[in-house]
Short mmCIF file of C-alpha atoms and ligand atoms in Angstrom, two decimals:
data_model
loop_
_atom_site.label_atom_id
_atom_site.label_comp_id
_atom_site.label_asym_id
_atom_site.label_seq_id
_atom_site.Cartn_x
_atom_site.Cartn_y
_atom_site.Cartn_z
CA MET H 1 0.09 0.28 -0.33
CA ILE H 2 1.49 3.54 -0.32
CA VAL H 3 0.20 6.21 1.65
CA ALA H 4 0.34 9.98 -0.42
CA MET H 5 0.59 12.64 2.67
CA GLN H 6 -1.14 16.10 2.12
CA ASP H 7 1.95 18.85 1.27
CA ASN H 8 3.40 19.67 4.73
CA ALA H 9 1.90 16.87 6.65
CA ALA H 10 2.17 17.30 10.85
CA GLU H 11 4.99 15.03 11.18
CA ALA H 12 2.23 13.83 14.54
CA HIS H 13 -0.72 13.13 11.77
CA ILE H 14 3.08 11.06 9.47
CA GLN H 15 3.42 8.88 12.96
CA ALA H 16 -0.32 7.54 13.35
CA VAL H 17 -0.33 6.17 9.83
CA ILE H 18 2.79 4.68 10.47
CA GLU H 19 2.16 3.84 13.69
CA ARG H 20 -1.04 2.18 11.61
CA MET H 21 1.09 0.58 9.51
CA VAL H 22 3.00 -1.21 10.72
CA GLU H 23 0.67 -2.67 13.37
CA LEU H 24 -1.29 -3.95 10.77
CA GLY H 25 2.00 -5.95 9.68
CA PHE H 26 3.92 -3.02 7.03
CA ASN H 27 7.25 -3.00 6.37
CA VAL H 28 6.60 0.82 6.27
CA HIS H 29 9.10 2.61 3.90
CA ARG H 30 9.68 7.04 4.28
CA THR H 31 10.41 9.08 0.93
CA THR H 32 10.18 12.64 2.52
CA GLY H 33 10.27 14.97 -0.07
CA ALA H 34 10.52 18.77 -0.02
CA ASN H 35 6.78 19.01 0.65
CA GLN H 36 5.67 16.18 -0.21
CA THR H 37 5.66 12.07 1.95
CA ILE H 38 4.88 8.88 0.98
CA LEU H 39 4.95 6.36 3.33
CA ALA H 40 5.04 3.11 0.94
CA GLY H 41 3.51 -0.63 3.03
CA VAL H 42 5.41 -3.15 1.41
CA GLY H 43 3.85 -7.33 2.72
CA SER H 44 0.93 -8.07 3.22
CA PRO H 45 -0.98 -8.12 5.55
CA ALA H 46 -3.99 -10.62 5.51
CA HIS H 47 -6.45 -7.73 6.65
CA PHE H 48 -6.13 -4.87 5.92
CA GLU H 49 -8.63 -1.55 4.58
CA VAL H 50 -7.18 0.93 2.56
CA ALA H 51 -10.42 3.71 3.44
CA GLU H 52 -8.96 3.37 6.18
CA PHE H 53 -6.46 6.09 5.91
CA THR H 54 -7.65 7.80 3.49
CA VAL H 55 -9.21 9.55 6.29
CA LEU H 56 -6.82 9.57 8.97
CA ALA H 57 -5.44 13.37 9.16
CA GLY H 58 -3.09 14.33 6.87
CA VAL H 59 -3.80 11.54 4.01
CA HIS H 60 -3.66 13.21 0.99
CA ASN H 61 -4.68 8.96 -1.16
CA ALA H 62 -3.46 5.99 -0.40
CA TYR H 63 -3.14 2.96 -2.57
CA ARG H 64 -3.85 -0.29 -2.51
CA ILE H 65 -0.89 -2.52 -4.75
CA SER H 66 -1.22 -5.60 -4.16
CA SER H 67 -4.11 -7.70 -5.31
CA PRO H 68 -7.06 -8.24 -2.48
CA TYR H 69 -7.61 -12.01 -4.69
CA LYS H 70 -4.50 -14.31 -4.56
CA LEU H 71 -6.25 -17.46 -6.53
CA ALA H 72 -8.25 -15.60 -9.12
CA GLY H 73 -4.32 -13.53 -10.32
CA ARG H 74 -2.86 -13.97 -13.77
CA GLY H 75 0.02 -14.81 -11.19
CA PHE H 76 -1.15 -17.91 -9.81
CA ARG H 77 -0.81 -20.09 -13.11
CA PRO H 78 -0.21 -18.03 -15.65
CA GLU H 79 -0.12 -20.75 -18.38
CA GLY H 80 -4.56 -19.91 -17.47
CA THR H 81 -6.70 -22.40 -16.45
CA THR H 82 -7.89 -25.90 -18.29
CA ILE H 83 -10.65 -27.57 -16.91
CA THR H 84 -11.28 -31.22 -18.45
CA PHE H 85 -15.35 -32.18 -18.41
CA PRO H 86 -15.72 -36.21 -18.25
CA ASN H 87 -16.28 -36.68 -22.56
CA GLY H 88 -13.15 -35.46 -23.11
CA VAL H 89 -14.57 -31.88 -23.92
CA VAL H 90 -11.34 -29.19 -22.92
CA VAL H 91 -12.50 -25.93 -22.11
CA GLY H 92 -10.36 -22.96 -21.63
CA GLY H 93 -8.06 -23.87 -24.47
CA THR H 94 -7.67 -23.24 -27.91
CA GLU H 95 -11.32 -24.48 -28.35
CA VAL H 96 -14.21 -21.92 -28.46
CA THR H 97 -16.30 -23.87 -25.40
CA LEU H 98 -20.93 -23.39 -27.10
CA MET H 99 -23.11 -24.08 -23.88
CA ALA H 100 -26.92 -22.89 -25.61
CA GLY H 101 -30.05 -23.98 -24.93
CA PRO H 102 -33.24 -22.32 -23.67
CA CYS H 103 -33.26 -20.62 -20.86
CA SER H 104 -35.60 -23.33 -18.91
CA VAL H 105 -35.79 -26.61 -19.05
CA GLU H 106 -40.22 -26.96 -20.09
CA SER H 107 -41.62 -30.36 -21.23
CA ARG H 108 -39.17 -33.47 -21.95
CA GLU H 109 -40.31 -32.07 -26.15
CA GLN H 110 -39.13 -28.73 -25.08
CA ILE H 111 -35.77 -29.88 -23.82
CA LEU H 112 -35.07 -32.87 -26.34
CA ILE H 113 -35.91 -30.93 -29.09
CA SER H 114 -33.89 -27.88 -27.85
CA ALA H 115 -31.15 -31.29 -26.91
CA LYS H 116 -30.96 -31.93 -31.10
CA ILE H 117 -30.42 -29.03 -32.28
CA VAL H 118 -27.78 -27.71 -30.19
CA LYS H 119 -25.77 -30.72 -31.43
CA ALA H 120 -26.45 -31.05 -34.94
CA ALA H 121 -25.22 -27.09 -34.40
CA GLY H 122 -22.13 -27.93 -33.29
CA CYS H 123 -22.46 -26.91 -29.66
CA GLN H 124 -20.74 -29.59 -25.90
CA PHE H 125 -22.90 -27.52 -23.99
CA LEU H 126 -27.25 -28.18 -23.08
CA ARG H 127 -28.44 -25.50 -20.86
CA GLY H 128 -31.54 -25.23 -18.79
CA GLY H 129 -33.08 -23.72 -16.28
CA ALA H 130 -34.48 -26.57 -13.58
CA PHE H 131 -34.34 -23.72 -10.49
CA LYS H 132 -34.54 -20.07 -12.03
CA PRO H 133 -34.52 -16.63 -10.68
CA ARG H 134 -37.48 -14.15 -11.43
CA SER H 135 -37.60 -10.65 -10.93
CA SER H 136 -41.23 -12.22 -10.51
CA PRO H 137 -42.76 -14.87 -8.05
CA TYR H 138 -46.07 -15.08 -10.14
CA SER H 139 -43.36 -16.05 -13.49
CA PHE H 140 -42.95 -19.02 -13.97
CA GLN H 141 -40.08 -20.39 -11.53
CA GLY H 142 -38.40 -23.20 -13.45
CA MET H 143 -39.49 -27.41 -13.21
CA GLY H 144 -37.38 -28.03 -10.82
CA LEU H 145 -36.25 -32.11 -9.74
CA GLU H 146 -38.22 -32.47 -13.11
CA GLY H 147 -36.91 -30.03 -15.04
CA LEU H 148 -32.92 -31.92 -13.78
CA LYS H 149 -33.70 -35.35 -14.66
CA LEU H 150 -35.00 -34.65 -17.98
CA LEU H 151 -31.61 -32.29 -19.20
CA ARG H 152 -29.52 -35.89 -18.02
CA GLU H 153 -31.58 -38.08 -19.93
CA VAL H 154 -32.33 -36.37 -23.38
CA SER H 155 -28.06 -35.13 -22.23
CA ASN H 156 -27.41 -38.51 -22.85
CA GLU H 157 -28.72 -38.65 -24.97
CA THR H 158 -27.64 -36.54 -27.60
CA GLY H 159 -24.13 -36.75 -26.05
CA LEU H 160 -24.33 -33.10 -24.61
CA LEU H 161 -23.20 -31.83 -20.73
CA VAL H 162 -25.03 -30.66 -18.86
CA ILE H 163 -24.68 -27.09 -17.04
CA THR H 164 -27.91 -25.61 -15.12
CA GLU H 165 -27.82 -22.78 -12.32
CA VAL H 166 -27.67 -23.48 -8.51
CA MET H 167 -29.61 -21.03 -6.68
CA GLU H 168 -29.26 -22.46 -3.10
CA ILE H 169 -27.15 -24.70 -0.45
CA SER H 170 -29.79 -27.04 -0.16
CA GLN H 171 -30.06 -27.19 -4.35
CA ILE H 172 -26.14 -28.21 -4.39
CA GLU H 173 -26.46 -32.08 -3.63
CA LEU H 174 -29.68 -32.74 -5.60
CA MET H 175 -28.71 -32.08 -8.46
CA LEU H 176 -25.18 -33.21 -8.44
CA PRO H 177 -25.85 -36.18 -9.86
CA TYR H 178 -27.93 -34.94 -12.74
CA ILE H 179 -25.43 -32.20 -13.87
CA ASP H 180 -21.69 -32.04 -14.97
CA CYS H 181 -21.42 -28.07 -14.33
CA PHE H 182 -22.89 -25.60 -11.69
CA GLN H 183 -23.80 -22.68 -13.37
CA VAL H 184 -24.38 -18.87 -10.39
CA GLY H 185 -26.16 -16.75 -11.91
CA ALA H 186 -26.67 -12.88 -11.97
CA ARG H 187 -28.08 -12.20 -9.00
CA ASN H 188 -25.95 -14.37 -6.41
CA MET H 189 -22.55 -13.90 -7.26
CA GLN H 190 -22.33 -11.93 -4.12
CA ASN H 191 -24.45 -15.00 -1.92
CA PHE H 192 -20.88 -15.13 -0.35
CA ASN H 193 -22.36 -18.11 1.47
CA LEU H 194 -23.61 -20.58 -1.97
CA LEU H 195 -19.94 -19.55 -3.00
CA ARG H 196 -17.87 -20.52 -0.36
CA GLU H 197 -20.53 -23.92 -0.09
CA LEU H 198 -19.62 -24.27 -4.32
CA GLY H 199 -15.54 -24.24 -2.94
CA HIS H 200 -16.16 -27.21 -1.43
CA VAL H 201 -17.77 -29.51 -4.26
CA ARG H 202 -15.69 -31.42 -6.88
CA LYS H 203 -17.89 -30.14 -10.32
CA PRO H 204 -17.20 -26.70 -12.68
CA VAL H 205 -18.69 -23.42 -11.73
CA LEU H 206 -19.29 -20.85 -14.04
CA MET H 207 -20.23 -17.72 -11.92
CA LYS H 208 -21.45 -14.56 -14.13
CA ARG H 209 -21.18 -11.10 -13.60
CA GLY H 210 -23.62 -9.57 -10.97
CA ILE H 211 -25.91 -6.61 -12.47
CA ALA H 212 -24.13 -4.50 -10.85
CA ALA H 213 -20.52 -5.72 -10.46
CA THR H 214 -17.71 -4.39 -10.94
CA ILE H 215 -14.29 -5.83 -12.20
CA GLU H 216 -12.70 -6.64 -8.70
CA GLU H 217 -15.51 -7.44 -7.20
CA VAL H 218 -16.23 -10.13 -10.50
CA LEU H 219 -13.15 -10.79 -8.15
CA LEU H 220 -13.32 -11.37 -4.76
CA SER H 221 -16.42 -13.16 -5.50
CA ALA H 222 -14.11 -15.32 -7.91
CA GLU H 223 -12.03 -16.17 -4.95
CA TYR H 224 -14.64 -17.34 -2.13
CA ILE H 225 -14.34 -20.22 -4.18
CA LEU H 226 -11.22 -20.89 -4.85
CA SER H 227 -9.91 -20.27 -1.37
CA GLY H 228 -12.53 -23.82 -0.81
CA GLY H 229 -10.41 -25.30 -3.50
CA ASN H 230 -12.62 -25.98 -6.48
CA TYR H 231 -10.63 -24.95 -8.97
CA ASP H 232 -12.77 -25.88 -11.69
CA LEU H 233 -14.29 -22.06 -12.03
CA MET H 234 -15.30 -19.83 -14.85
CA LEU H 235 -16.09 -16.54 -15.79
CA CYS H 236 -19.42 -14.87 -17.32
CA GLU H 237 -19.40 -11.55 -18.63
CA ARG H 238 -23.48 -11.20 -18.85
CA GLY H 239 -24.61 -7.89 -19.35
CA ILE H 240 -24.47 -5.41 -16.18
CA ARG H 241 -27.63 -2.46 -15.96
CA THR H 242 -26.63 1.08 -16.34
CA PHE H 243 -28.86 4.16 -17.66
CA GLU H 244 -29.14 2.79 -21.97
CA THR H 245 -32.04 1.72 -22.37
CA TYR H 246 -32.71 0.19 -26.03
CA THR H 247 -31.30 -2.68 -25.02
CA ARG H 248 -31.93 -5.66 -21.38
CA ASN H 249 -28.96 -4.78 -20.03
CA THR H 250 -25.05 -3.51 -21.63
CA MET H 251 -23.20 -5.97 -22.51
CA ASP H 252 -19.70 -4.87 -21.47
CA ILE H 253 -17.00 -7.03 -24.05
CA SER H 254 -14.27 -4.61 -22.58
CA ALA H 255 -14.72 -6.66 -19.66
CA ILE H 256 -13.54 -9.70 -21.42
CA PRO H 257 -10.34 -8.82 -22.54
CA VAL H 258 -10.19 -7.04 -18.48
CA LEU H 259 -10.52 -10.31 -16.89
CA LYS H 260 -8.50 -12.21 -20.05
CA LYS H 261 -5.70 -10.31 -18.28
CA LEU H 262 -6.27 -10.67 -14.39
CA THR H 263 -6.75 -14.36 -13.71
CA HIS H 264 -6.41 -16.74 -15.58
CA LEU H 265 -9.24 -18.41 -15.71
CA PRO H 266 -12.03 -18.95 -18.70
CA VAL H 267 -14.29 -16.09 -19.54
CA PHE H 268 -17.53 -17.01 -21.18
CA GLY H 269 -20.16 -14.44 -22.83
CA ASP H 270 -23.40 -14.52 -22.51
CA PRO H 271 -24.48 -13.01 -25.38
CA SER H 272 -28.17 -13.40 -24.59
CA HIS H 273 -28.56 -11.62 -20.20
CA GLY H 274 -25.60 -9.66 -22.28
CA VAL H 275 -27.93 -7.51 -24.21
CA GLY H 276 -31.41 -8.59 -24.96
CA ILE H 277 -32.41 -8.10 -27.84
CA ARG H 278 -32.79 -11.56 -29.65
CA ASP H 279 -31.15 -10.09 -32.85
CA LEU H 280 -28.48 -8.19 -31.57
CA VAL H 281 -27.32 -11.47 -29.57
CA SER H 282 -24.87 -12.79 -32.45
CA PRO H 283 -23.01 -9.37 -33.62
CA MET H 284 -22.36 -9.73 -29.47
CA ALA H 285 -20.74 -13.81 -29.85
CA LEU H 286 -18.97 -12.57 -32.71
CA ALA H 287 -17.63 -9.90 -30.78
CA SER H 288 -17.28 -11.98 -27.47
CA VAL H 289 -14.98 -14.40 -29.27
CA ALA H 290 -13.43 -11.36 -31.27
CA ALA H 291 -12.56 -10.26 -27.44
CA GLY H 292 -10.67 -13.53 -25.61
CA ALA H 293 -14.04 -14.84 -24.87
CA ASP H 294 -12.92 -18.80 -23.57
CA GLY H 295 -16.68 -19.43 -24.74
CA LEU H 296 -20.60 -18.34 -25.31
CA LEU H 297 -23.63 -19.20 -23.32
CA MET H 298 -26.21 -18.82 -25.47
CA GLU H 299 -29.78 -18.60 -25.81
CA MET H 300 -31.81 -21.19 -28.40
CA HIS H 301 -35.55 -21.78 -28.02
CA PRO H 302 -36.77 -24.43 -30.88
CA ASN H 303 -40.45 -21.64 -30.56
CA PRO H 304 -38.84 -18.27 -28.74
CA ASP H 305 -43.26 -16.70 -29.03
CA LYS H 306 -44.00 -19.34 -27.22
CA ALA H 307 -40.34 -19.95 -24.78
CA MET H 308 -42.02 -18.81 -20.82
CA SER H 309 -38.83 -17.28 -20.28
CA ASP H 310 -36.33 -15.71 -22.10
CA GLY H 311 -38.08 -15.75 -25.56
CA ALA H 312 -36.98 -12.13 -26.80
CA GLN H 313 -33.33 -12.37 -26.54
CA SER H 314 -33.92 -16.90 -27.82
CA LEU H 315 -32.12 -17.95 -31.80
CA TYR H 316 -34.32 -19.13 -33.70
CA PRO H 317 -32.76 -22.52 -34.47
CA GLU H 318 -31.52 -22.05 -37.79
CA GLN H 319 -29.68 -18.75 -35.73
CA LEU H 320 -28.62 -20.77 -34.12
CA GLU H 321 -26.25 -22.68 -36.75
CA LYS H 322 -25.77 -19.36 -38.66
CA LEU H 323 -23.84 -17.91 -35.84
CA VAL H 324 -21.79 -20.87 -35.10
CA ALA H 325 -20.87 -21.72 -38.48
CA LYS H 326 -19.74 -17.79 -38.90
CA LEU H 327 -17.26 -18.42 -35.59
CA ARG H 328 -16.14 -20.97 -36.54
CA MET H 329 -15.26 -18.48 -39.62
CA LEU H 330 -14.39 -16.21 -37.08
CA ALA H 331 -11.91 -18.46 -34.18
CA PRO H 332 -9.51 -18.54 -36.82
CA VAL H 333 -9.05 -14.87 -36.71
CA VAL H 334 -7.38 -14.92 -32.94
CA GLY H 335 -5.81 -17.75 -33.09
CA ARG H 336 -8.80 -20.68 -31.87
CA THR H 337 -10.73 -23.27 -32.91
CA VAL H 338 -14.68 -23.96 -33.09
CA ALA H 339 -15.85 -27.25 -32.33
C1 PEP K 401 -30.13 -17.56 -17.12
O1 PEP K 401 -29.16 -17.74 -17.97
O2 PEP K 401 -31.04 -17.78 -17.91
C2 PEP K 401 -30.02 -16.25 -16.07
C3 PEP K 401 -30.91 -16.10 -15.22
O3 PEP K 401 -29.46 -15.48 -16.50
P1 PEP K 401 -28.54 -14.65 -15.24
O4 PEP K 401 -28.13 -14.64 -14.01
O5 PEP K 401 -27.58 -14.26 -15.62
O6 PEP K 401 -29.54 -13.05 -15.56
MN1 MN K 402 -32.36 -16.76 -19.64
#
């Protein structure tokens, strides 16, 4: 941490800051200039808040110079994390991973048709919510356990992997036999108790960015899962809330290269929730891969006009097929492949 004192700060104030830094475990290096004193704190005390220093008497400003996330930081695994699934699918390698399917599992027929379309398009994962976080308690809440069983059944039939959302700790055990990857939704990105529990399971997790979360907050949430010992973690940009109303959310494409720089974890883009409008999904999917995404999570419904959730942002089957064909052409430009 660096603490810059105000010009001509009183010596008593400088001493008080040094004392507090030492108390926390910092090794303090002082530079006394003609007007300003700079205090450099070396070492990494487990608990300290920069904000505590910015308000001390005589302090001009304080800056953290070490990263607050140790396990999520790129430096922990400079070569990048790859995750290998039971059927040999590798996430975080050269190949871009494609996950697609409806927002929600609605019926056996709907999810079976979806799985066949997703498989034929060349995707590796089938998505579909069985537990749905809906803004209104009166909206469709998902099929629950029945939905999980259907996901497993049709995925086994088609050779796809299953990713689906977990909303609370009590669902983890229930879900384990049916799924290949837990999805943590935007609304639960800061459900720290849930994240801590997911750190103890031995099954991959894809965690989405919160609706109003900074990139640092995303990485601190990742740290909760990693610190429990679960290193099979993927992050996903899914749009954030801004003043713009034309789109449902503002897809922060820049978060993708920023995350790729800051963390070793695979980074996904979810262009469906990212913009919320079907015709904008393909350009945002292409942009995500161009920006360095390791994978995409996309909503596709066999009959979007009748979907029980997120129909407006769900691709028609032929749109998914066309998009994957474009991704295959684009991927080599950024040194990637699409199966
Ligand atoms: C979803 O994937 O259907 C979903 C609810 O996503 P998010 O958590 O990003 O809103
Ligand atoms: Mn959805």
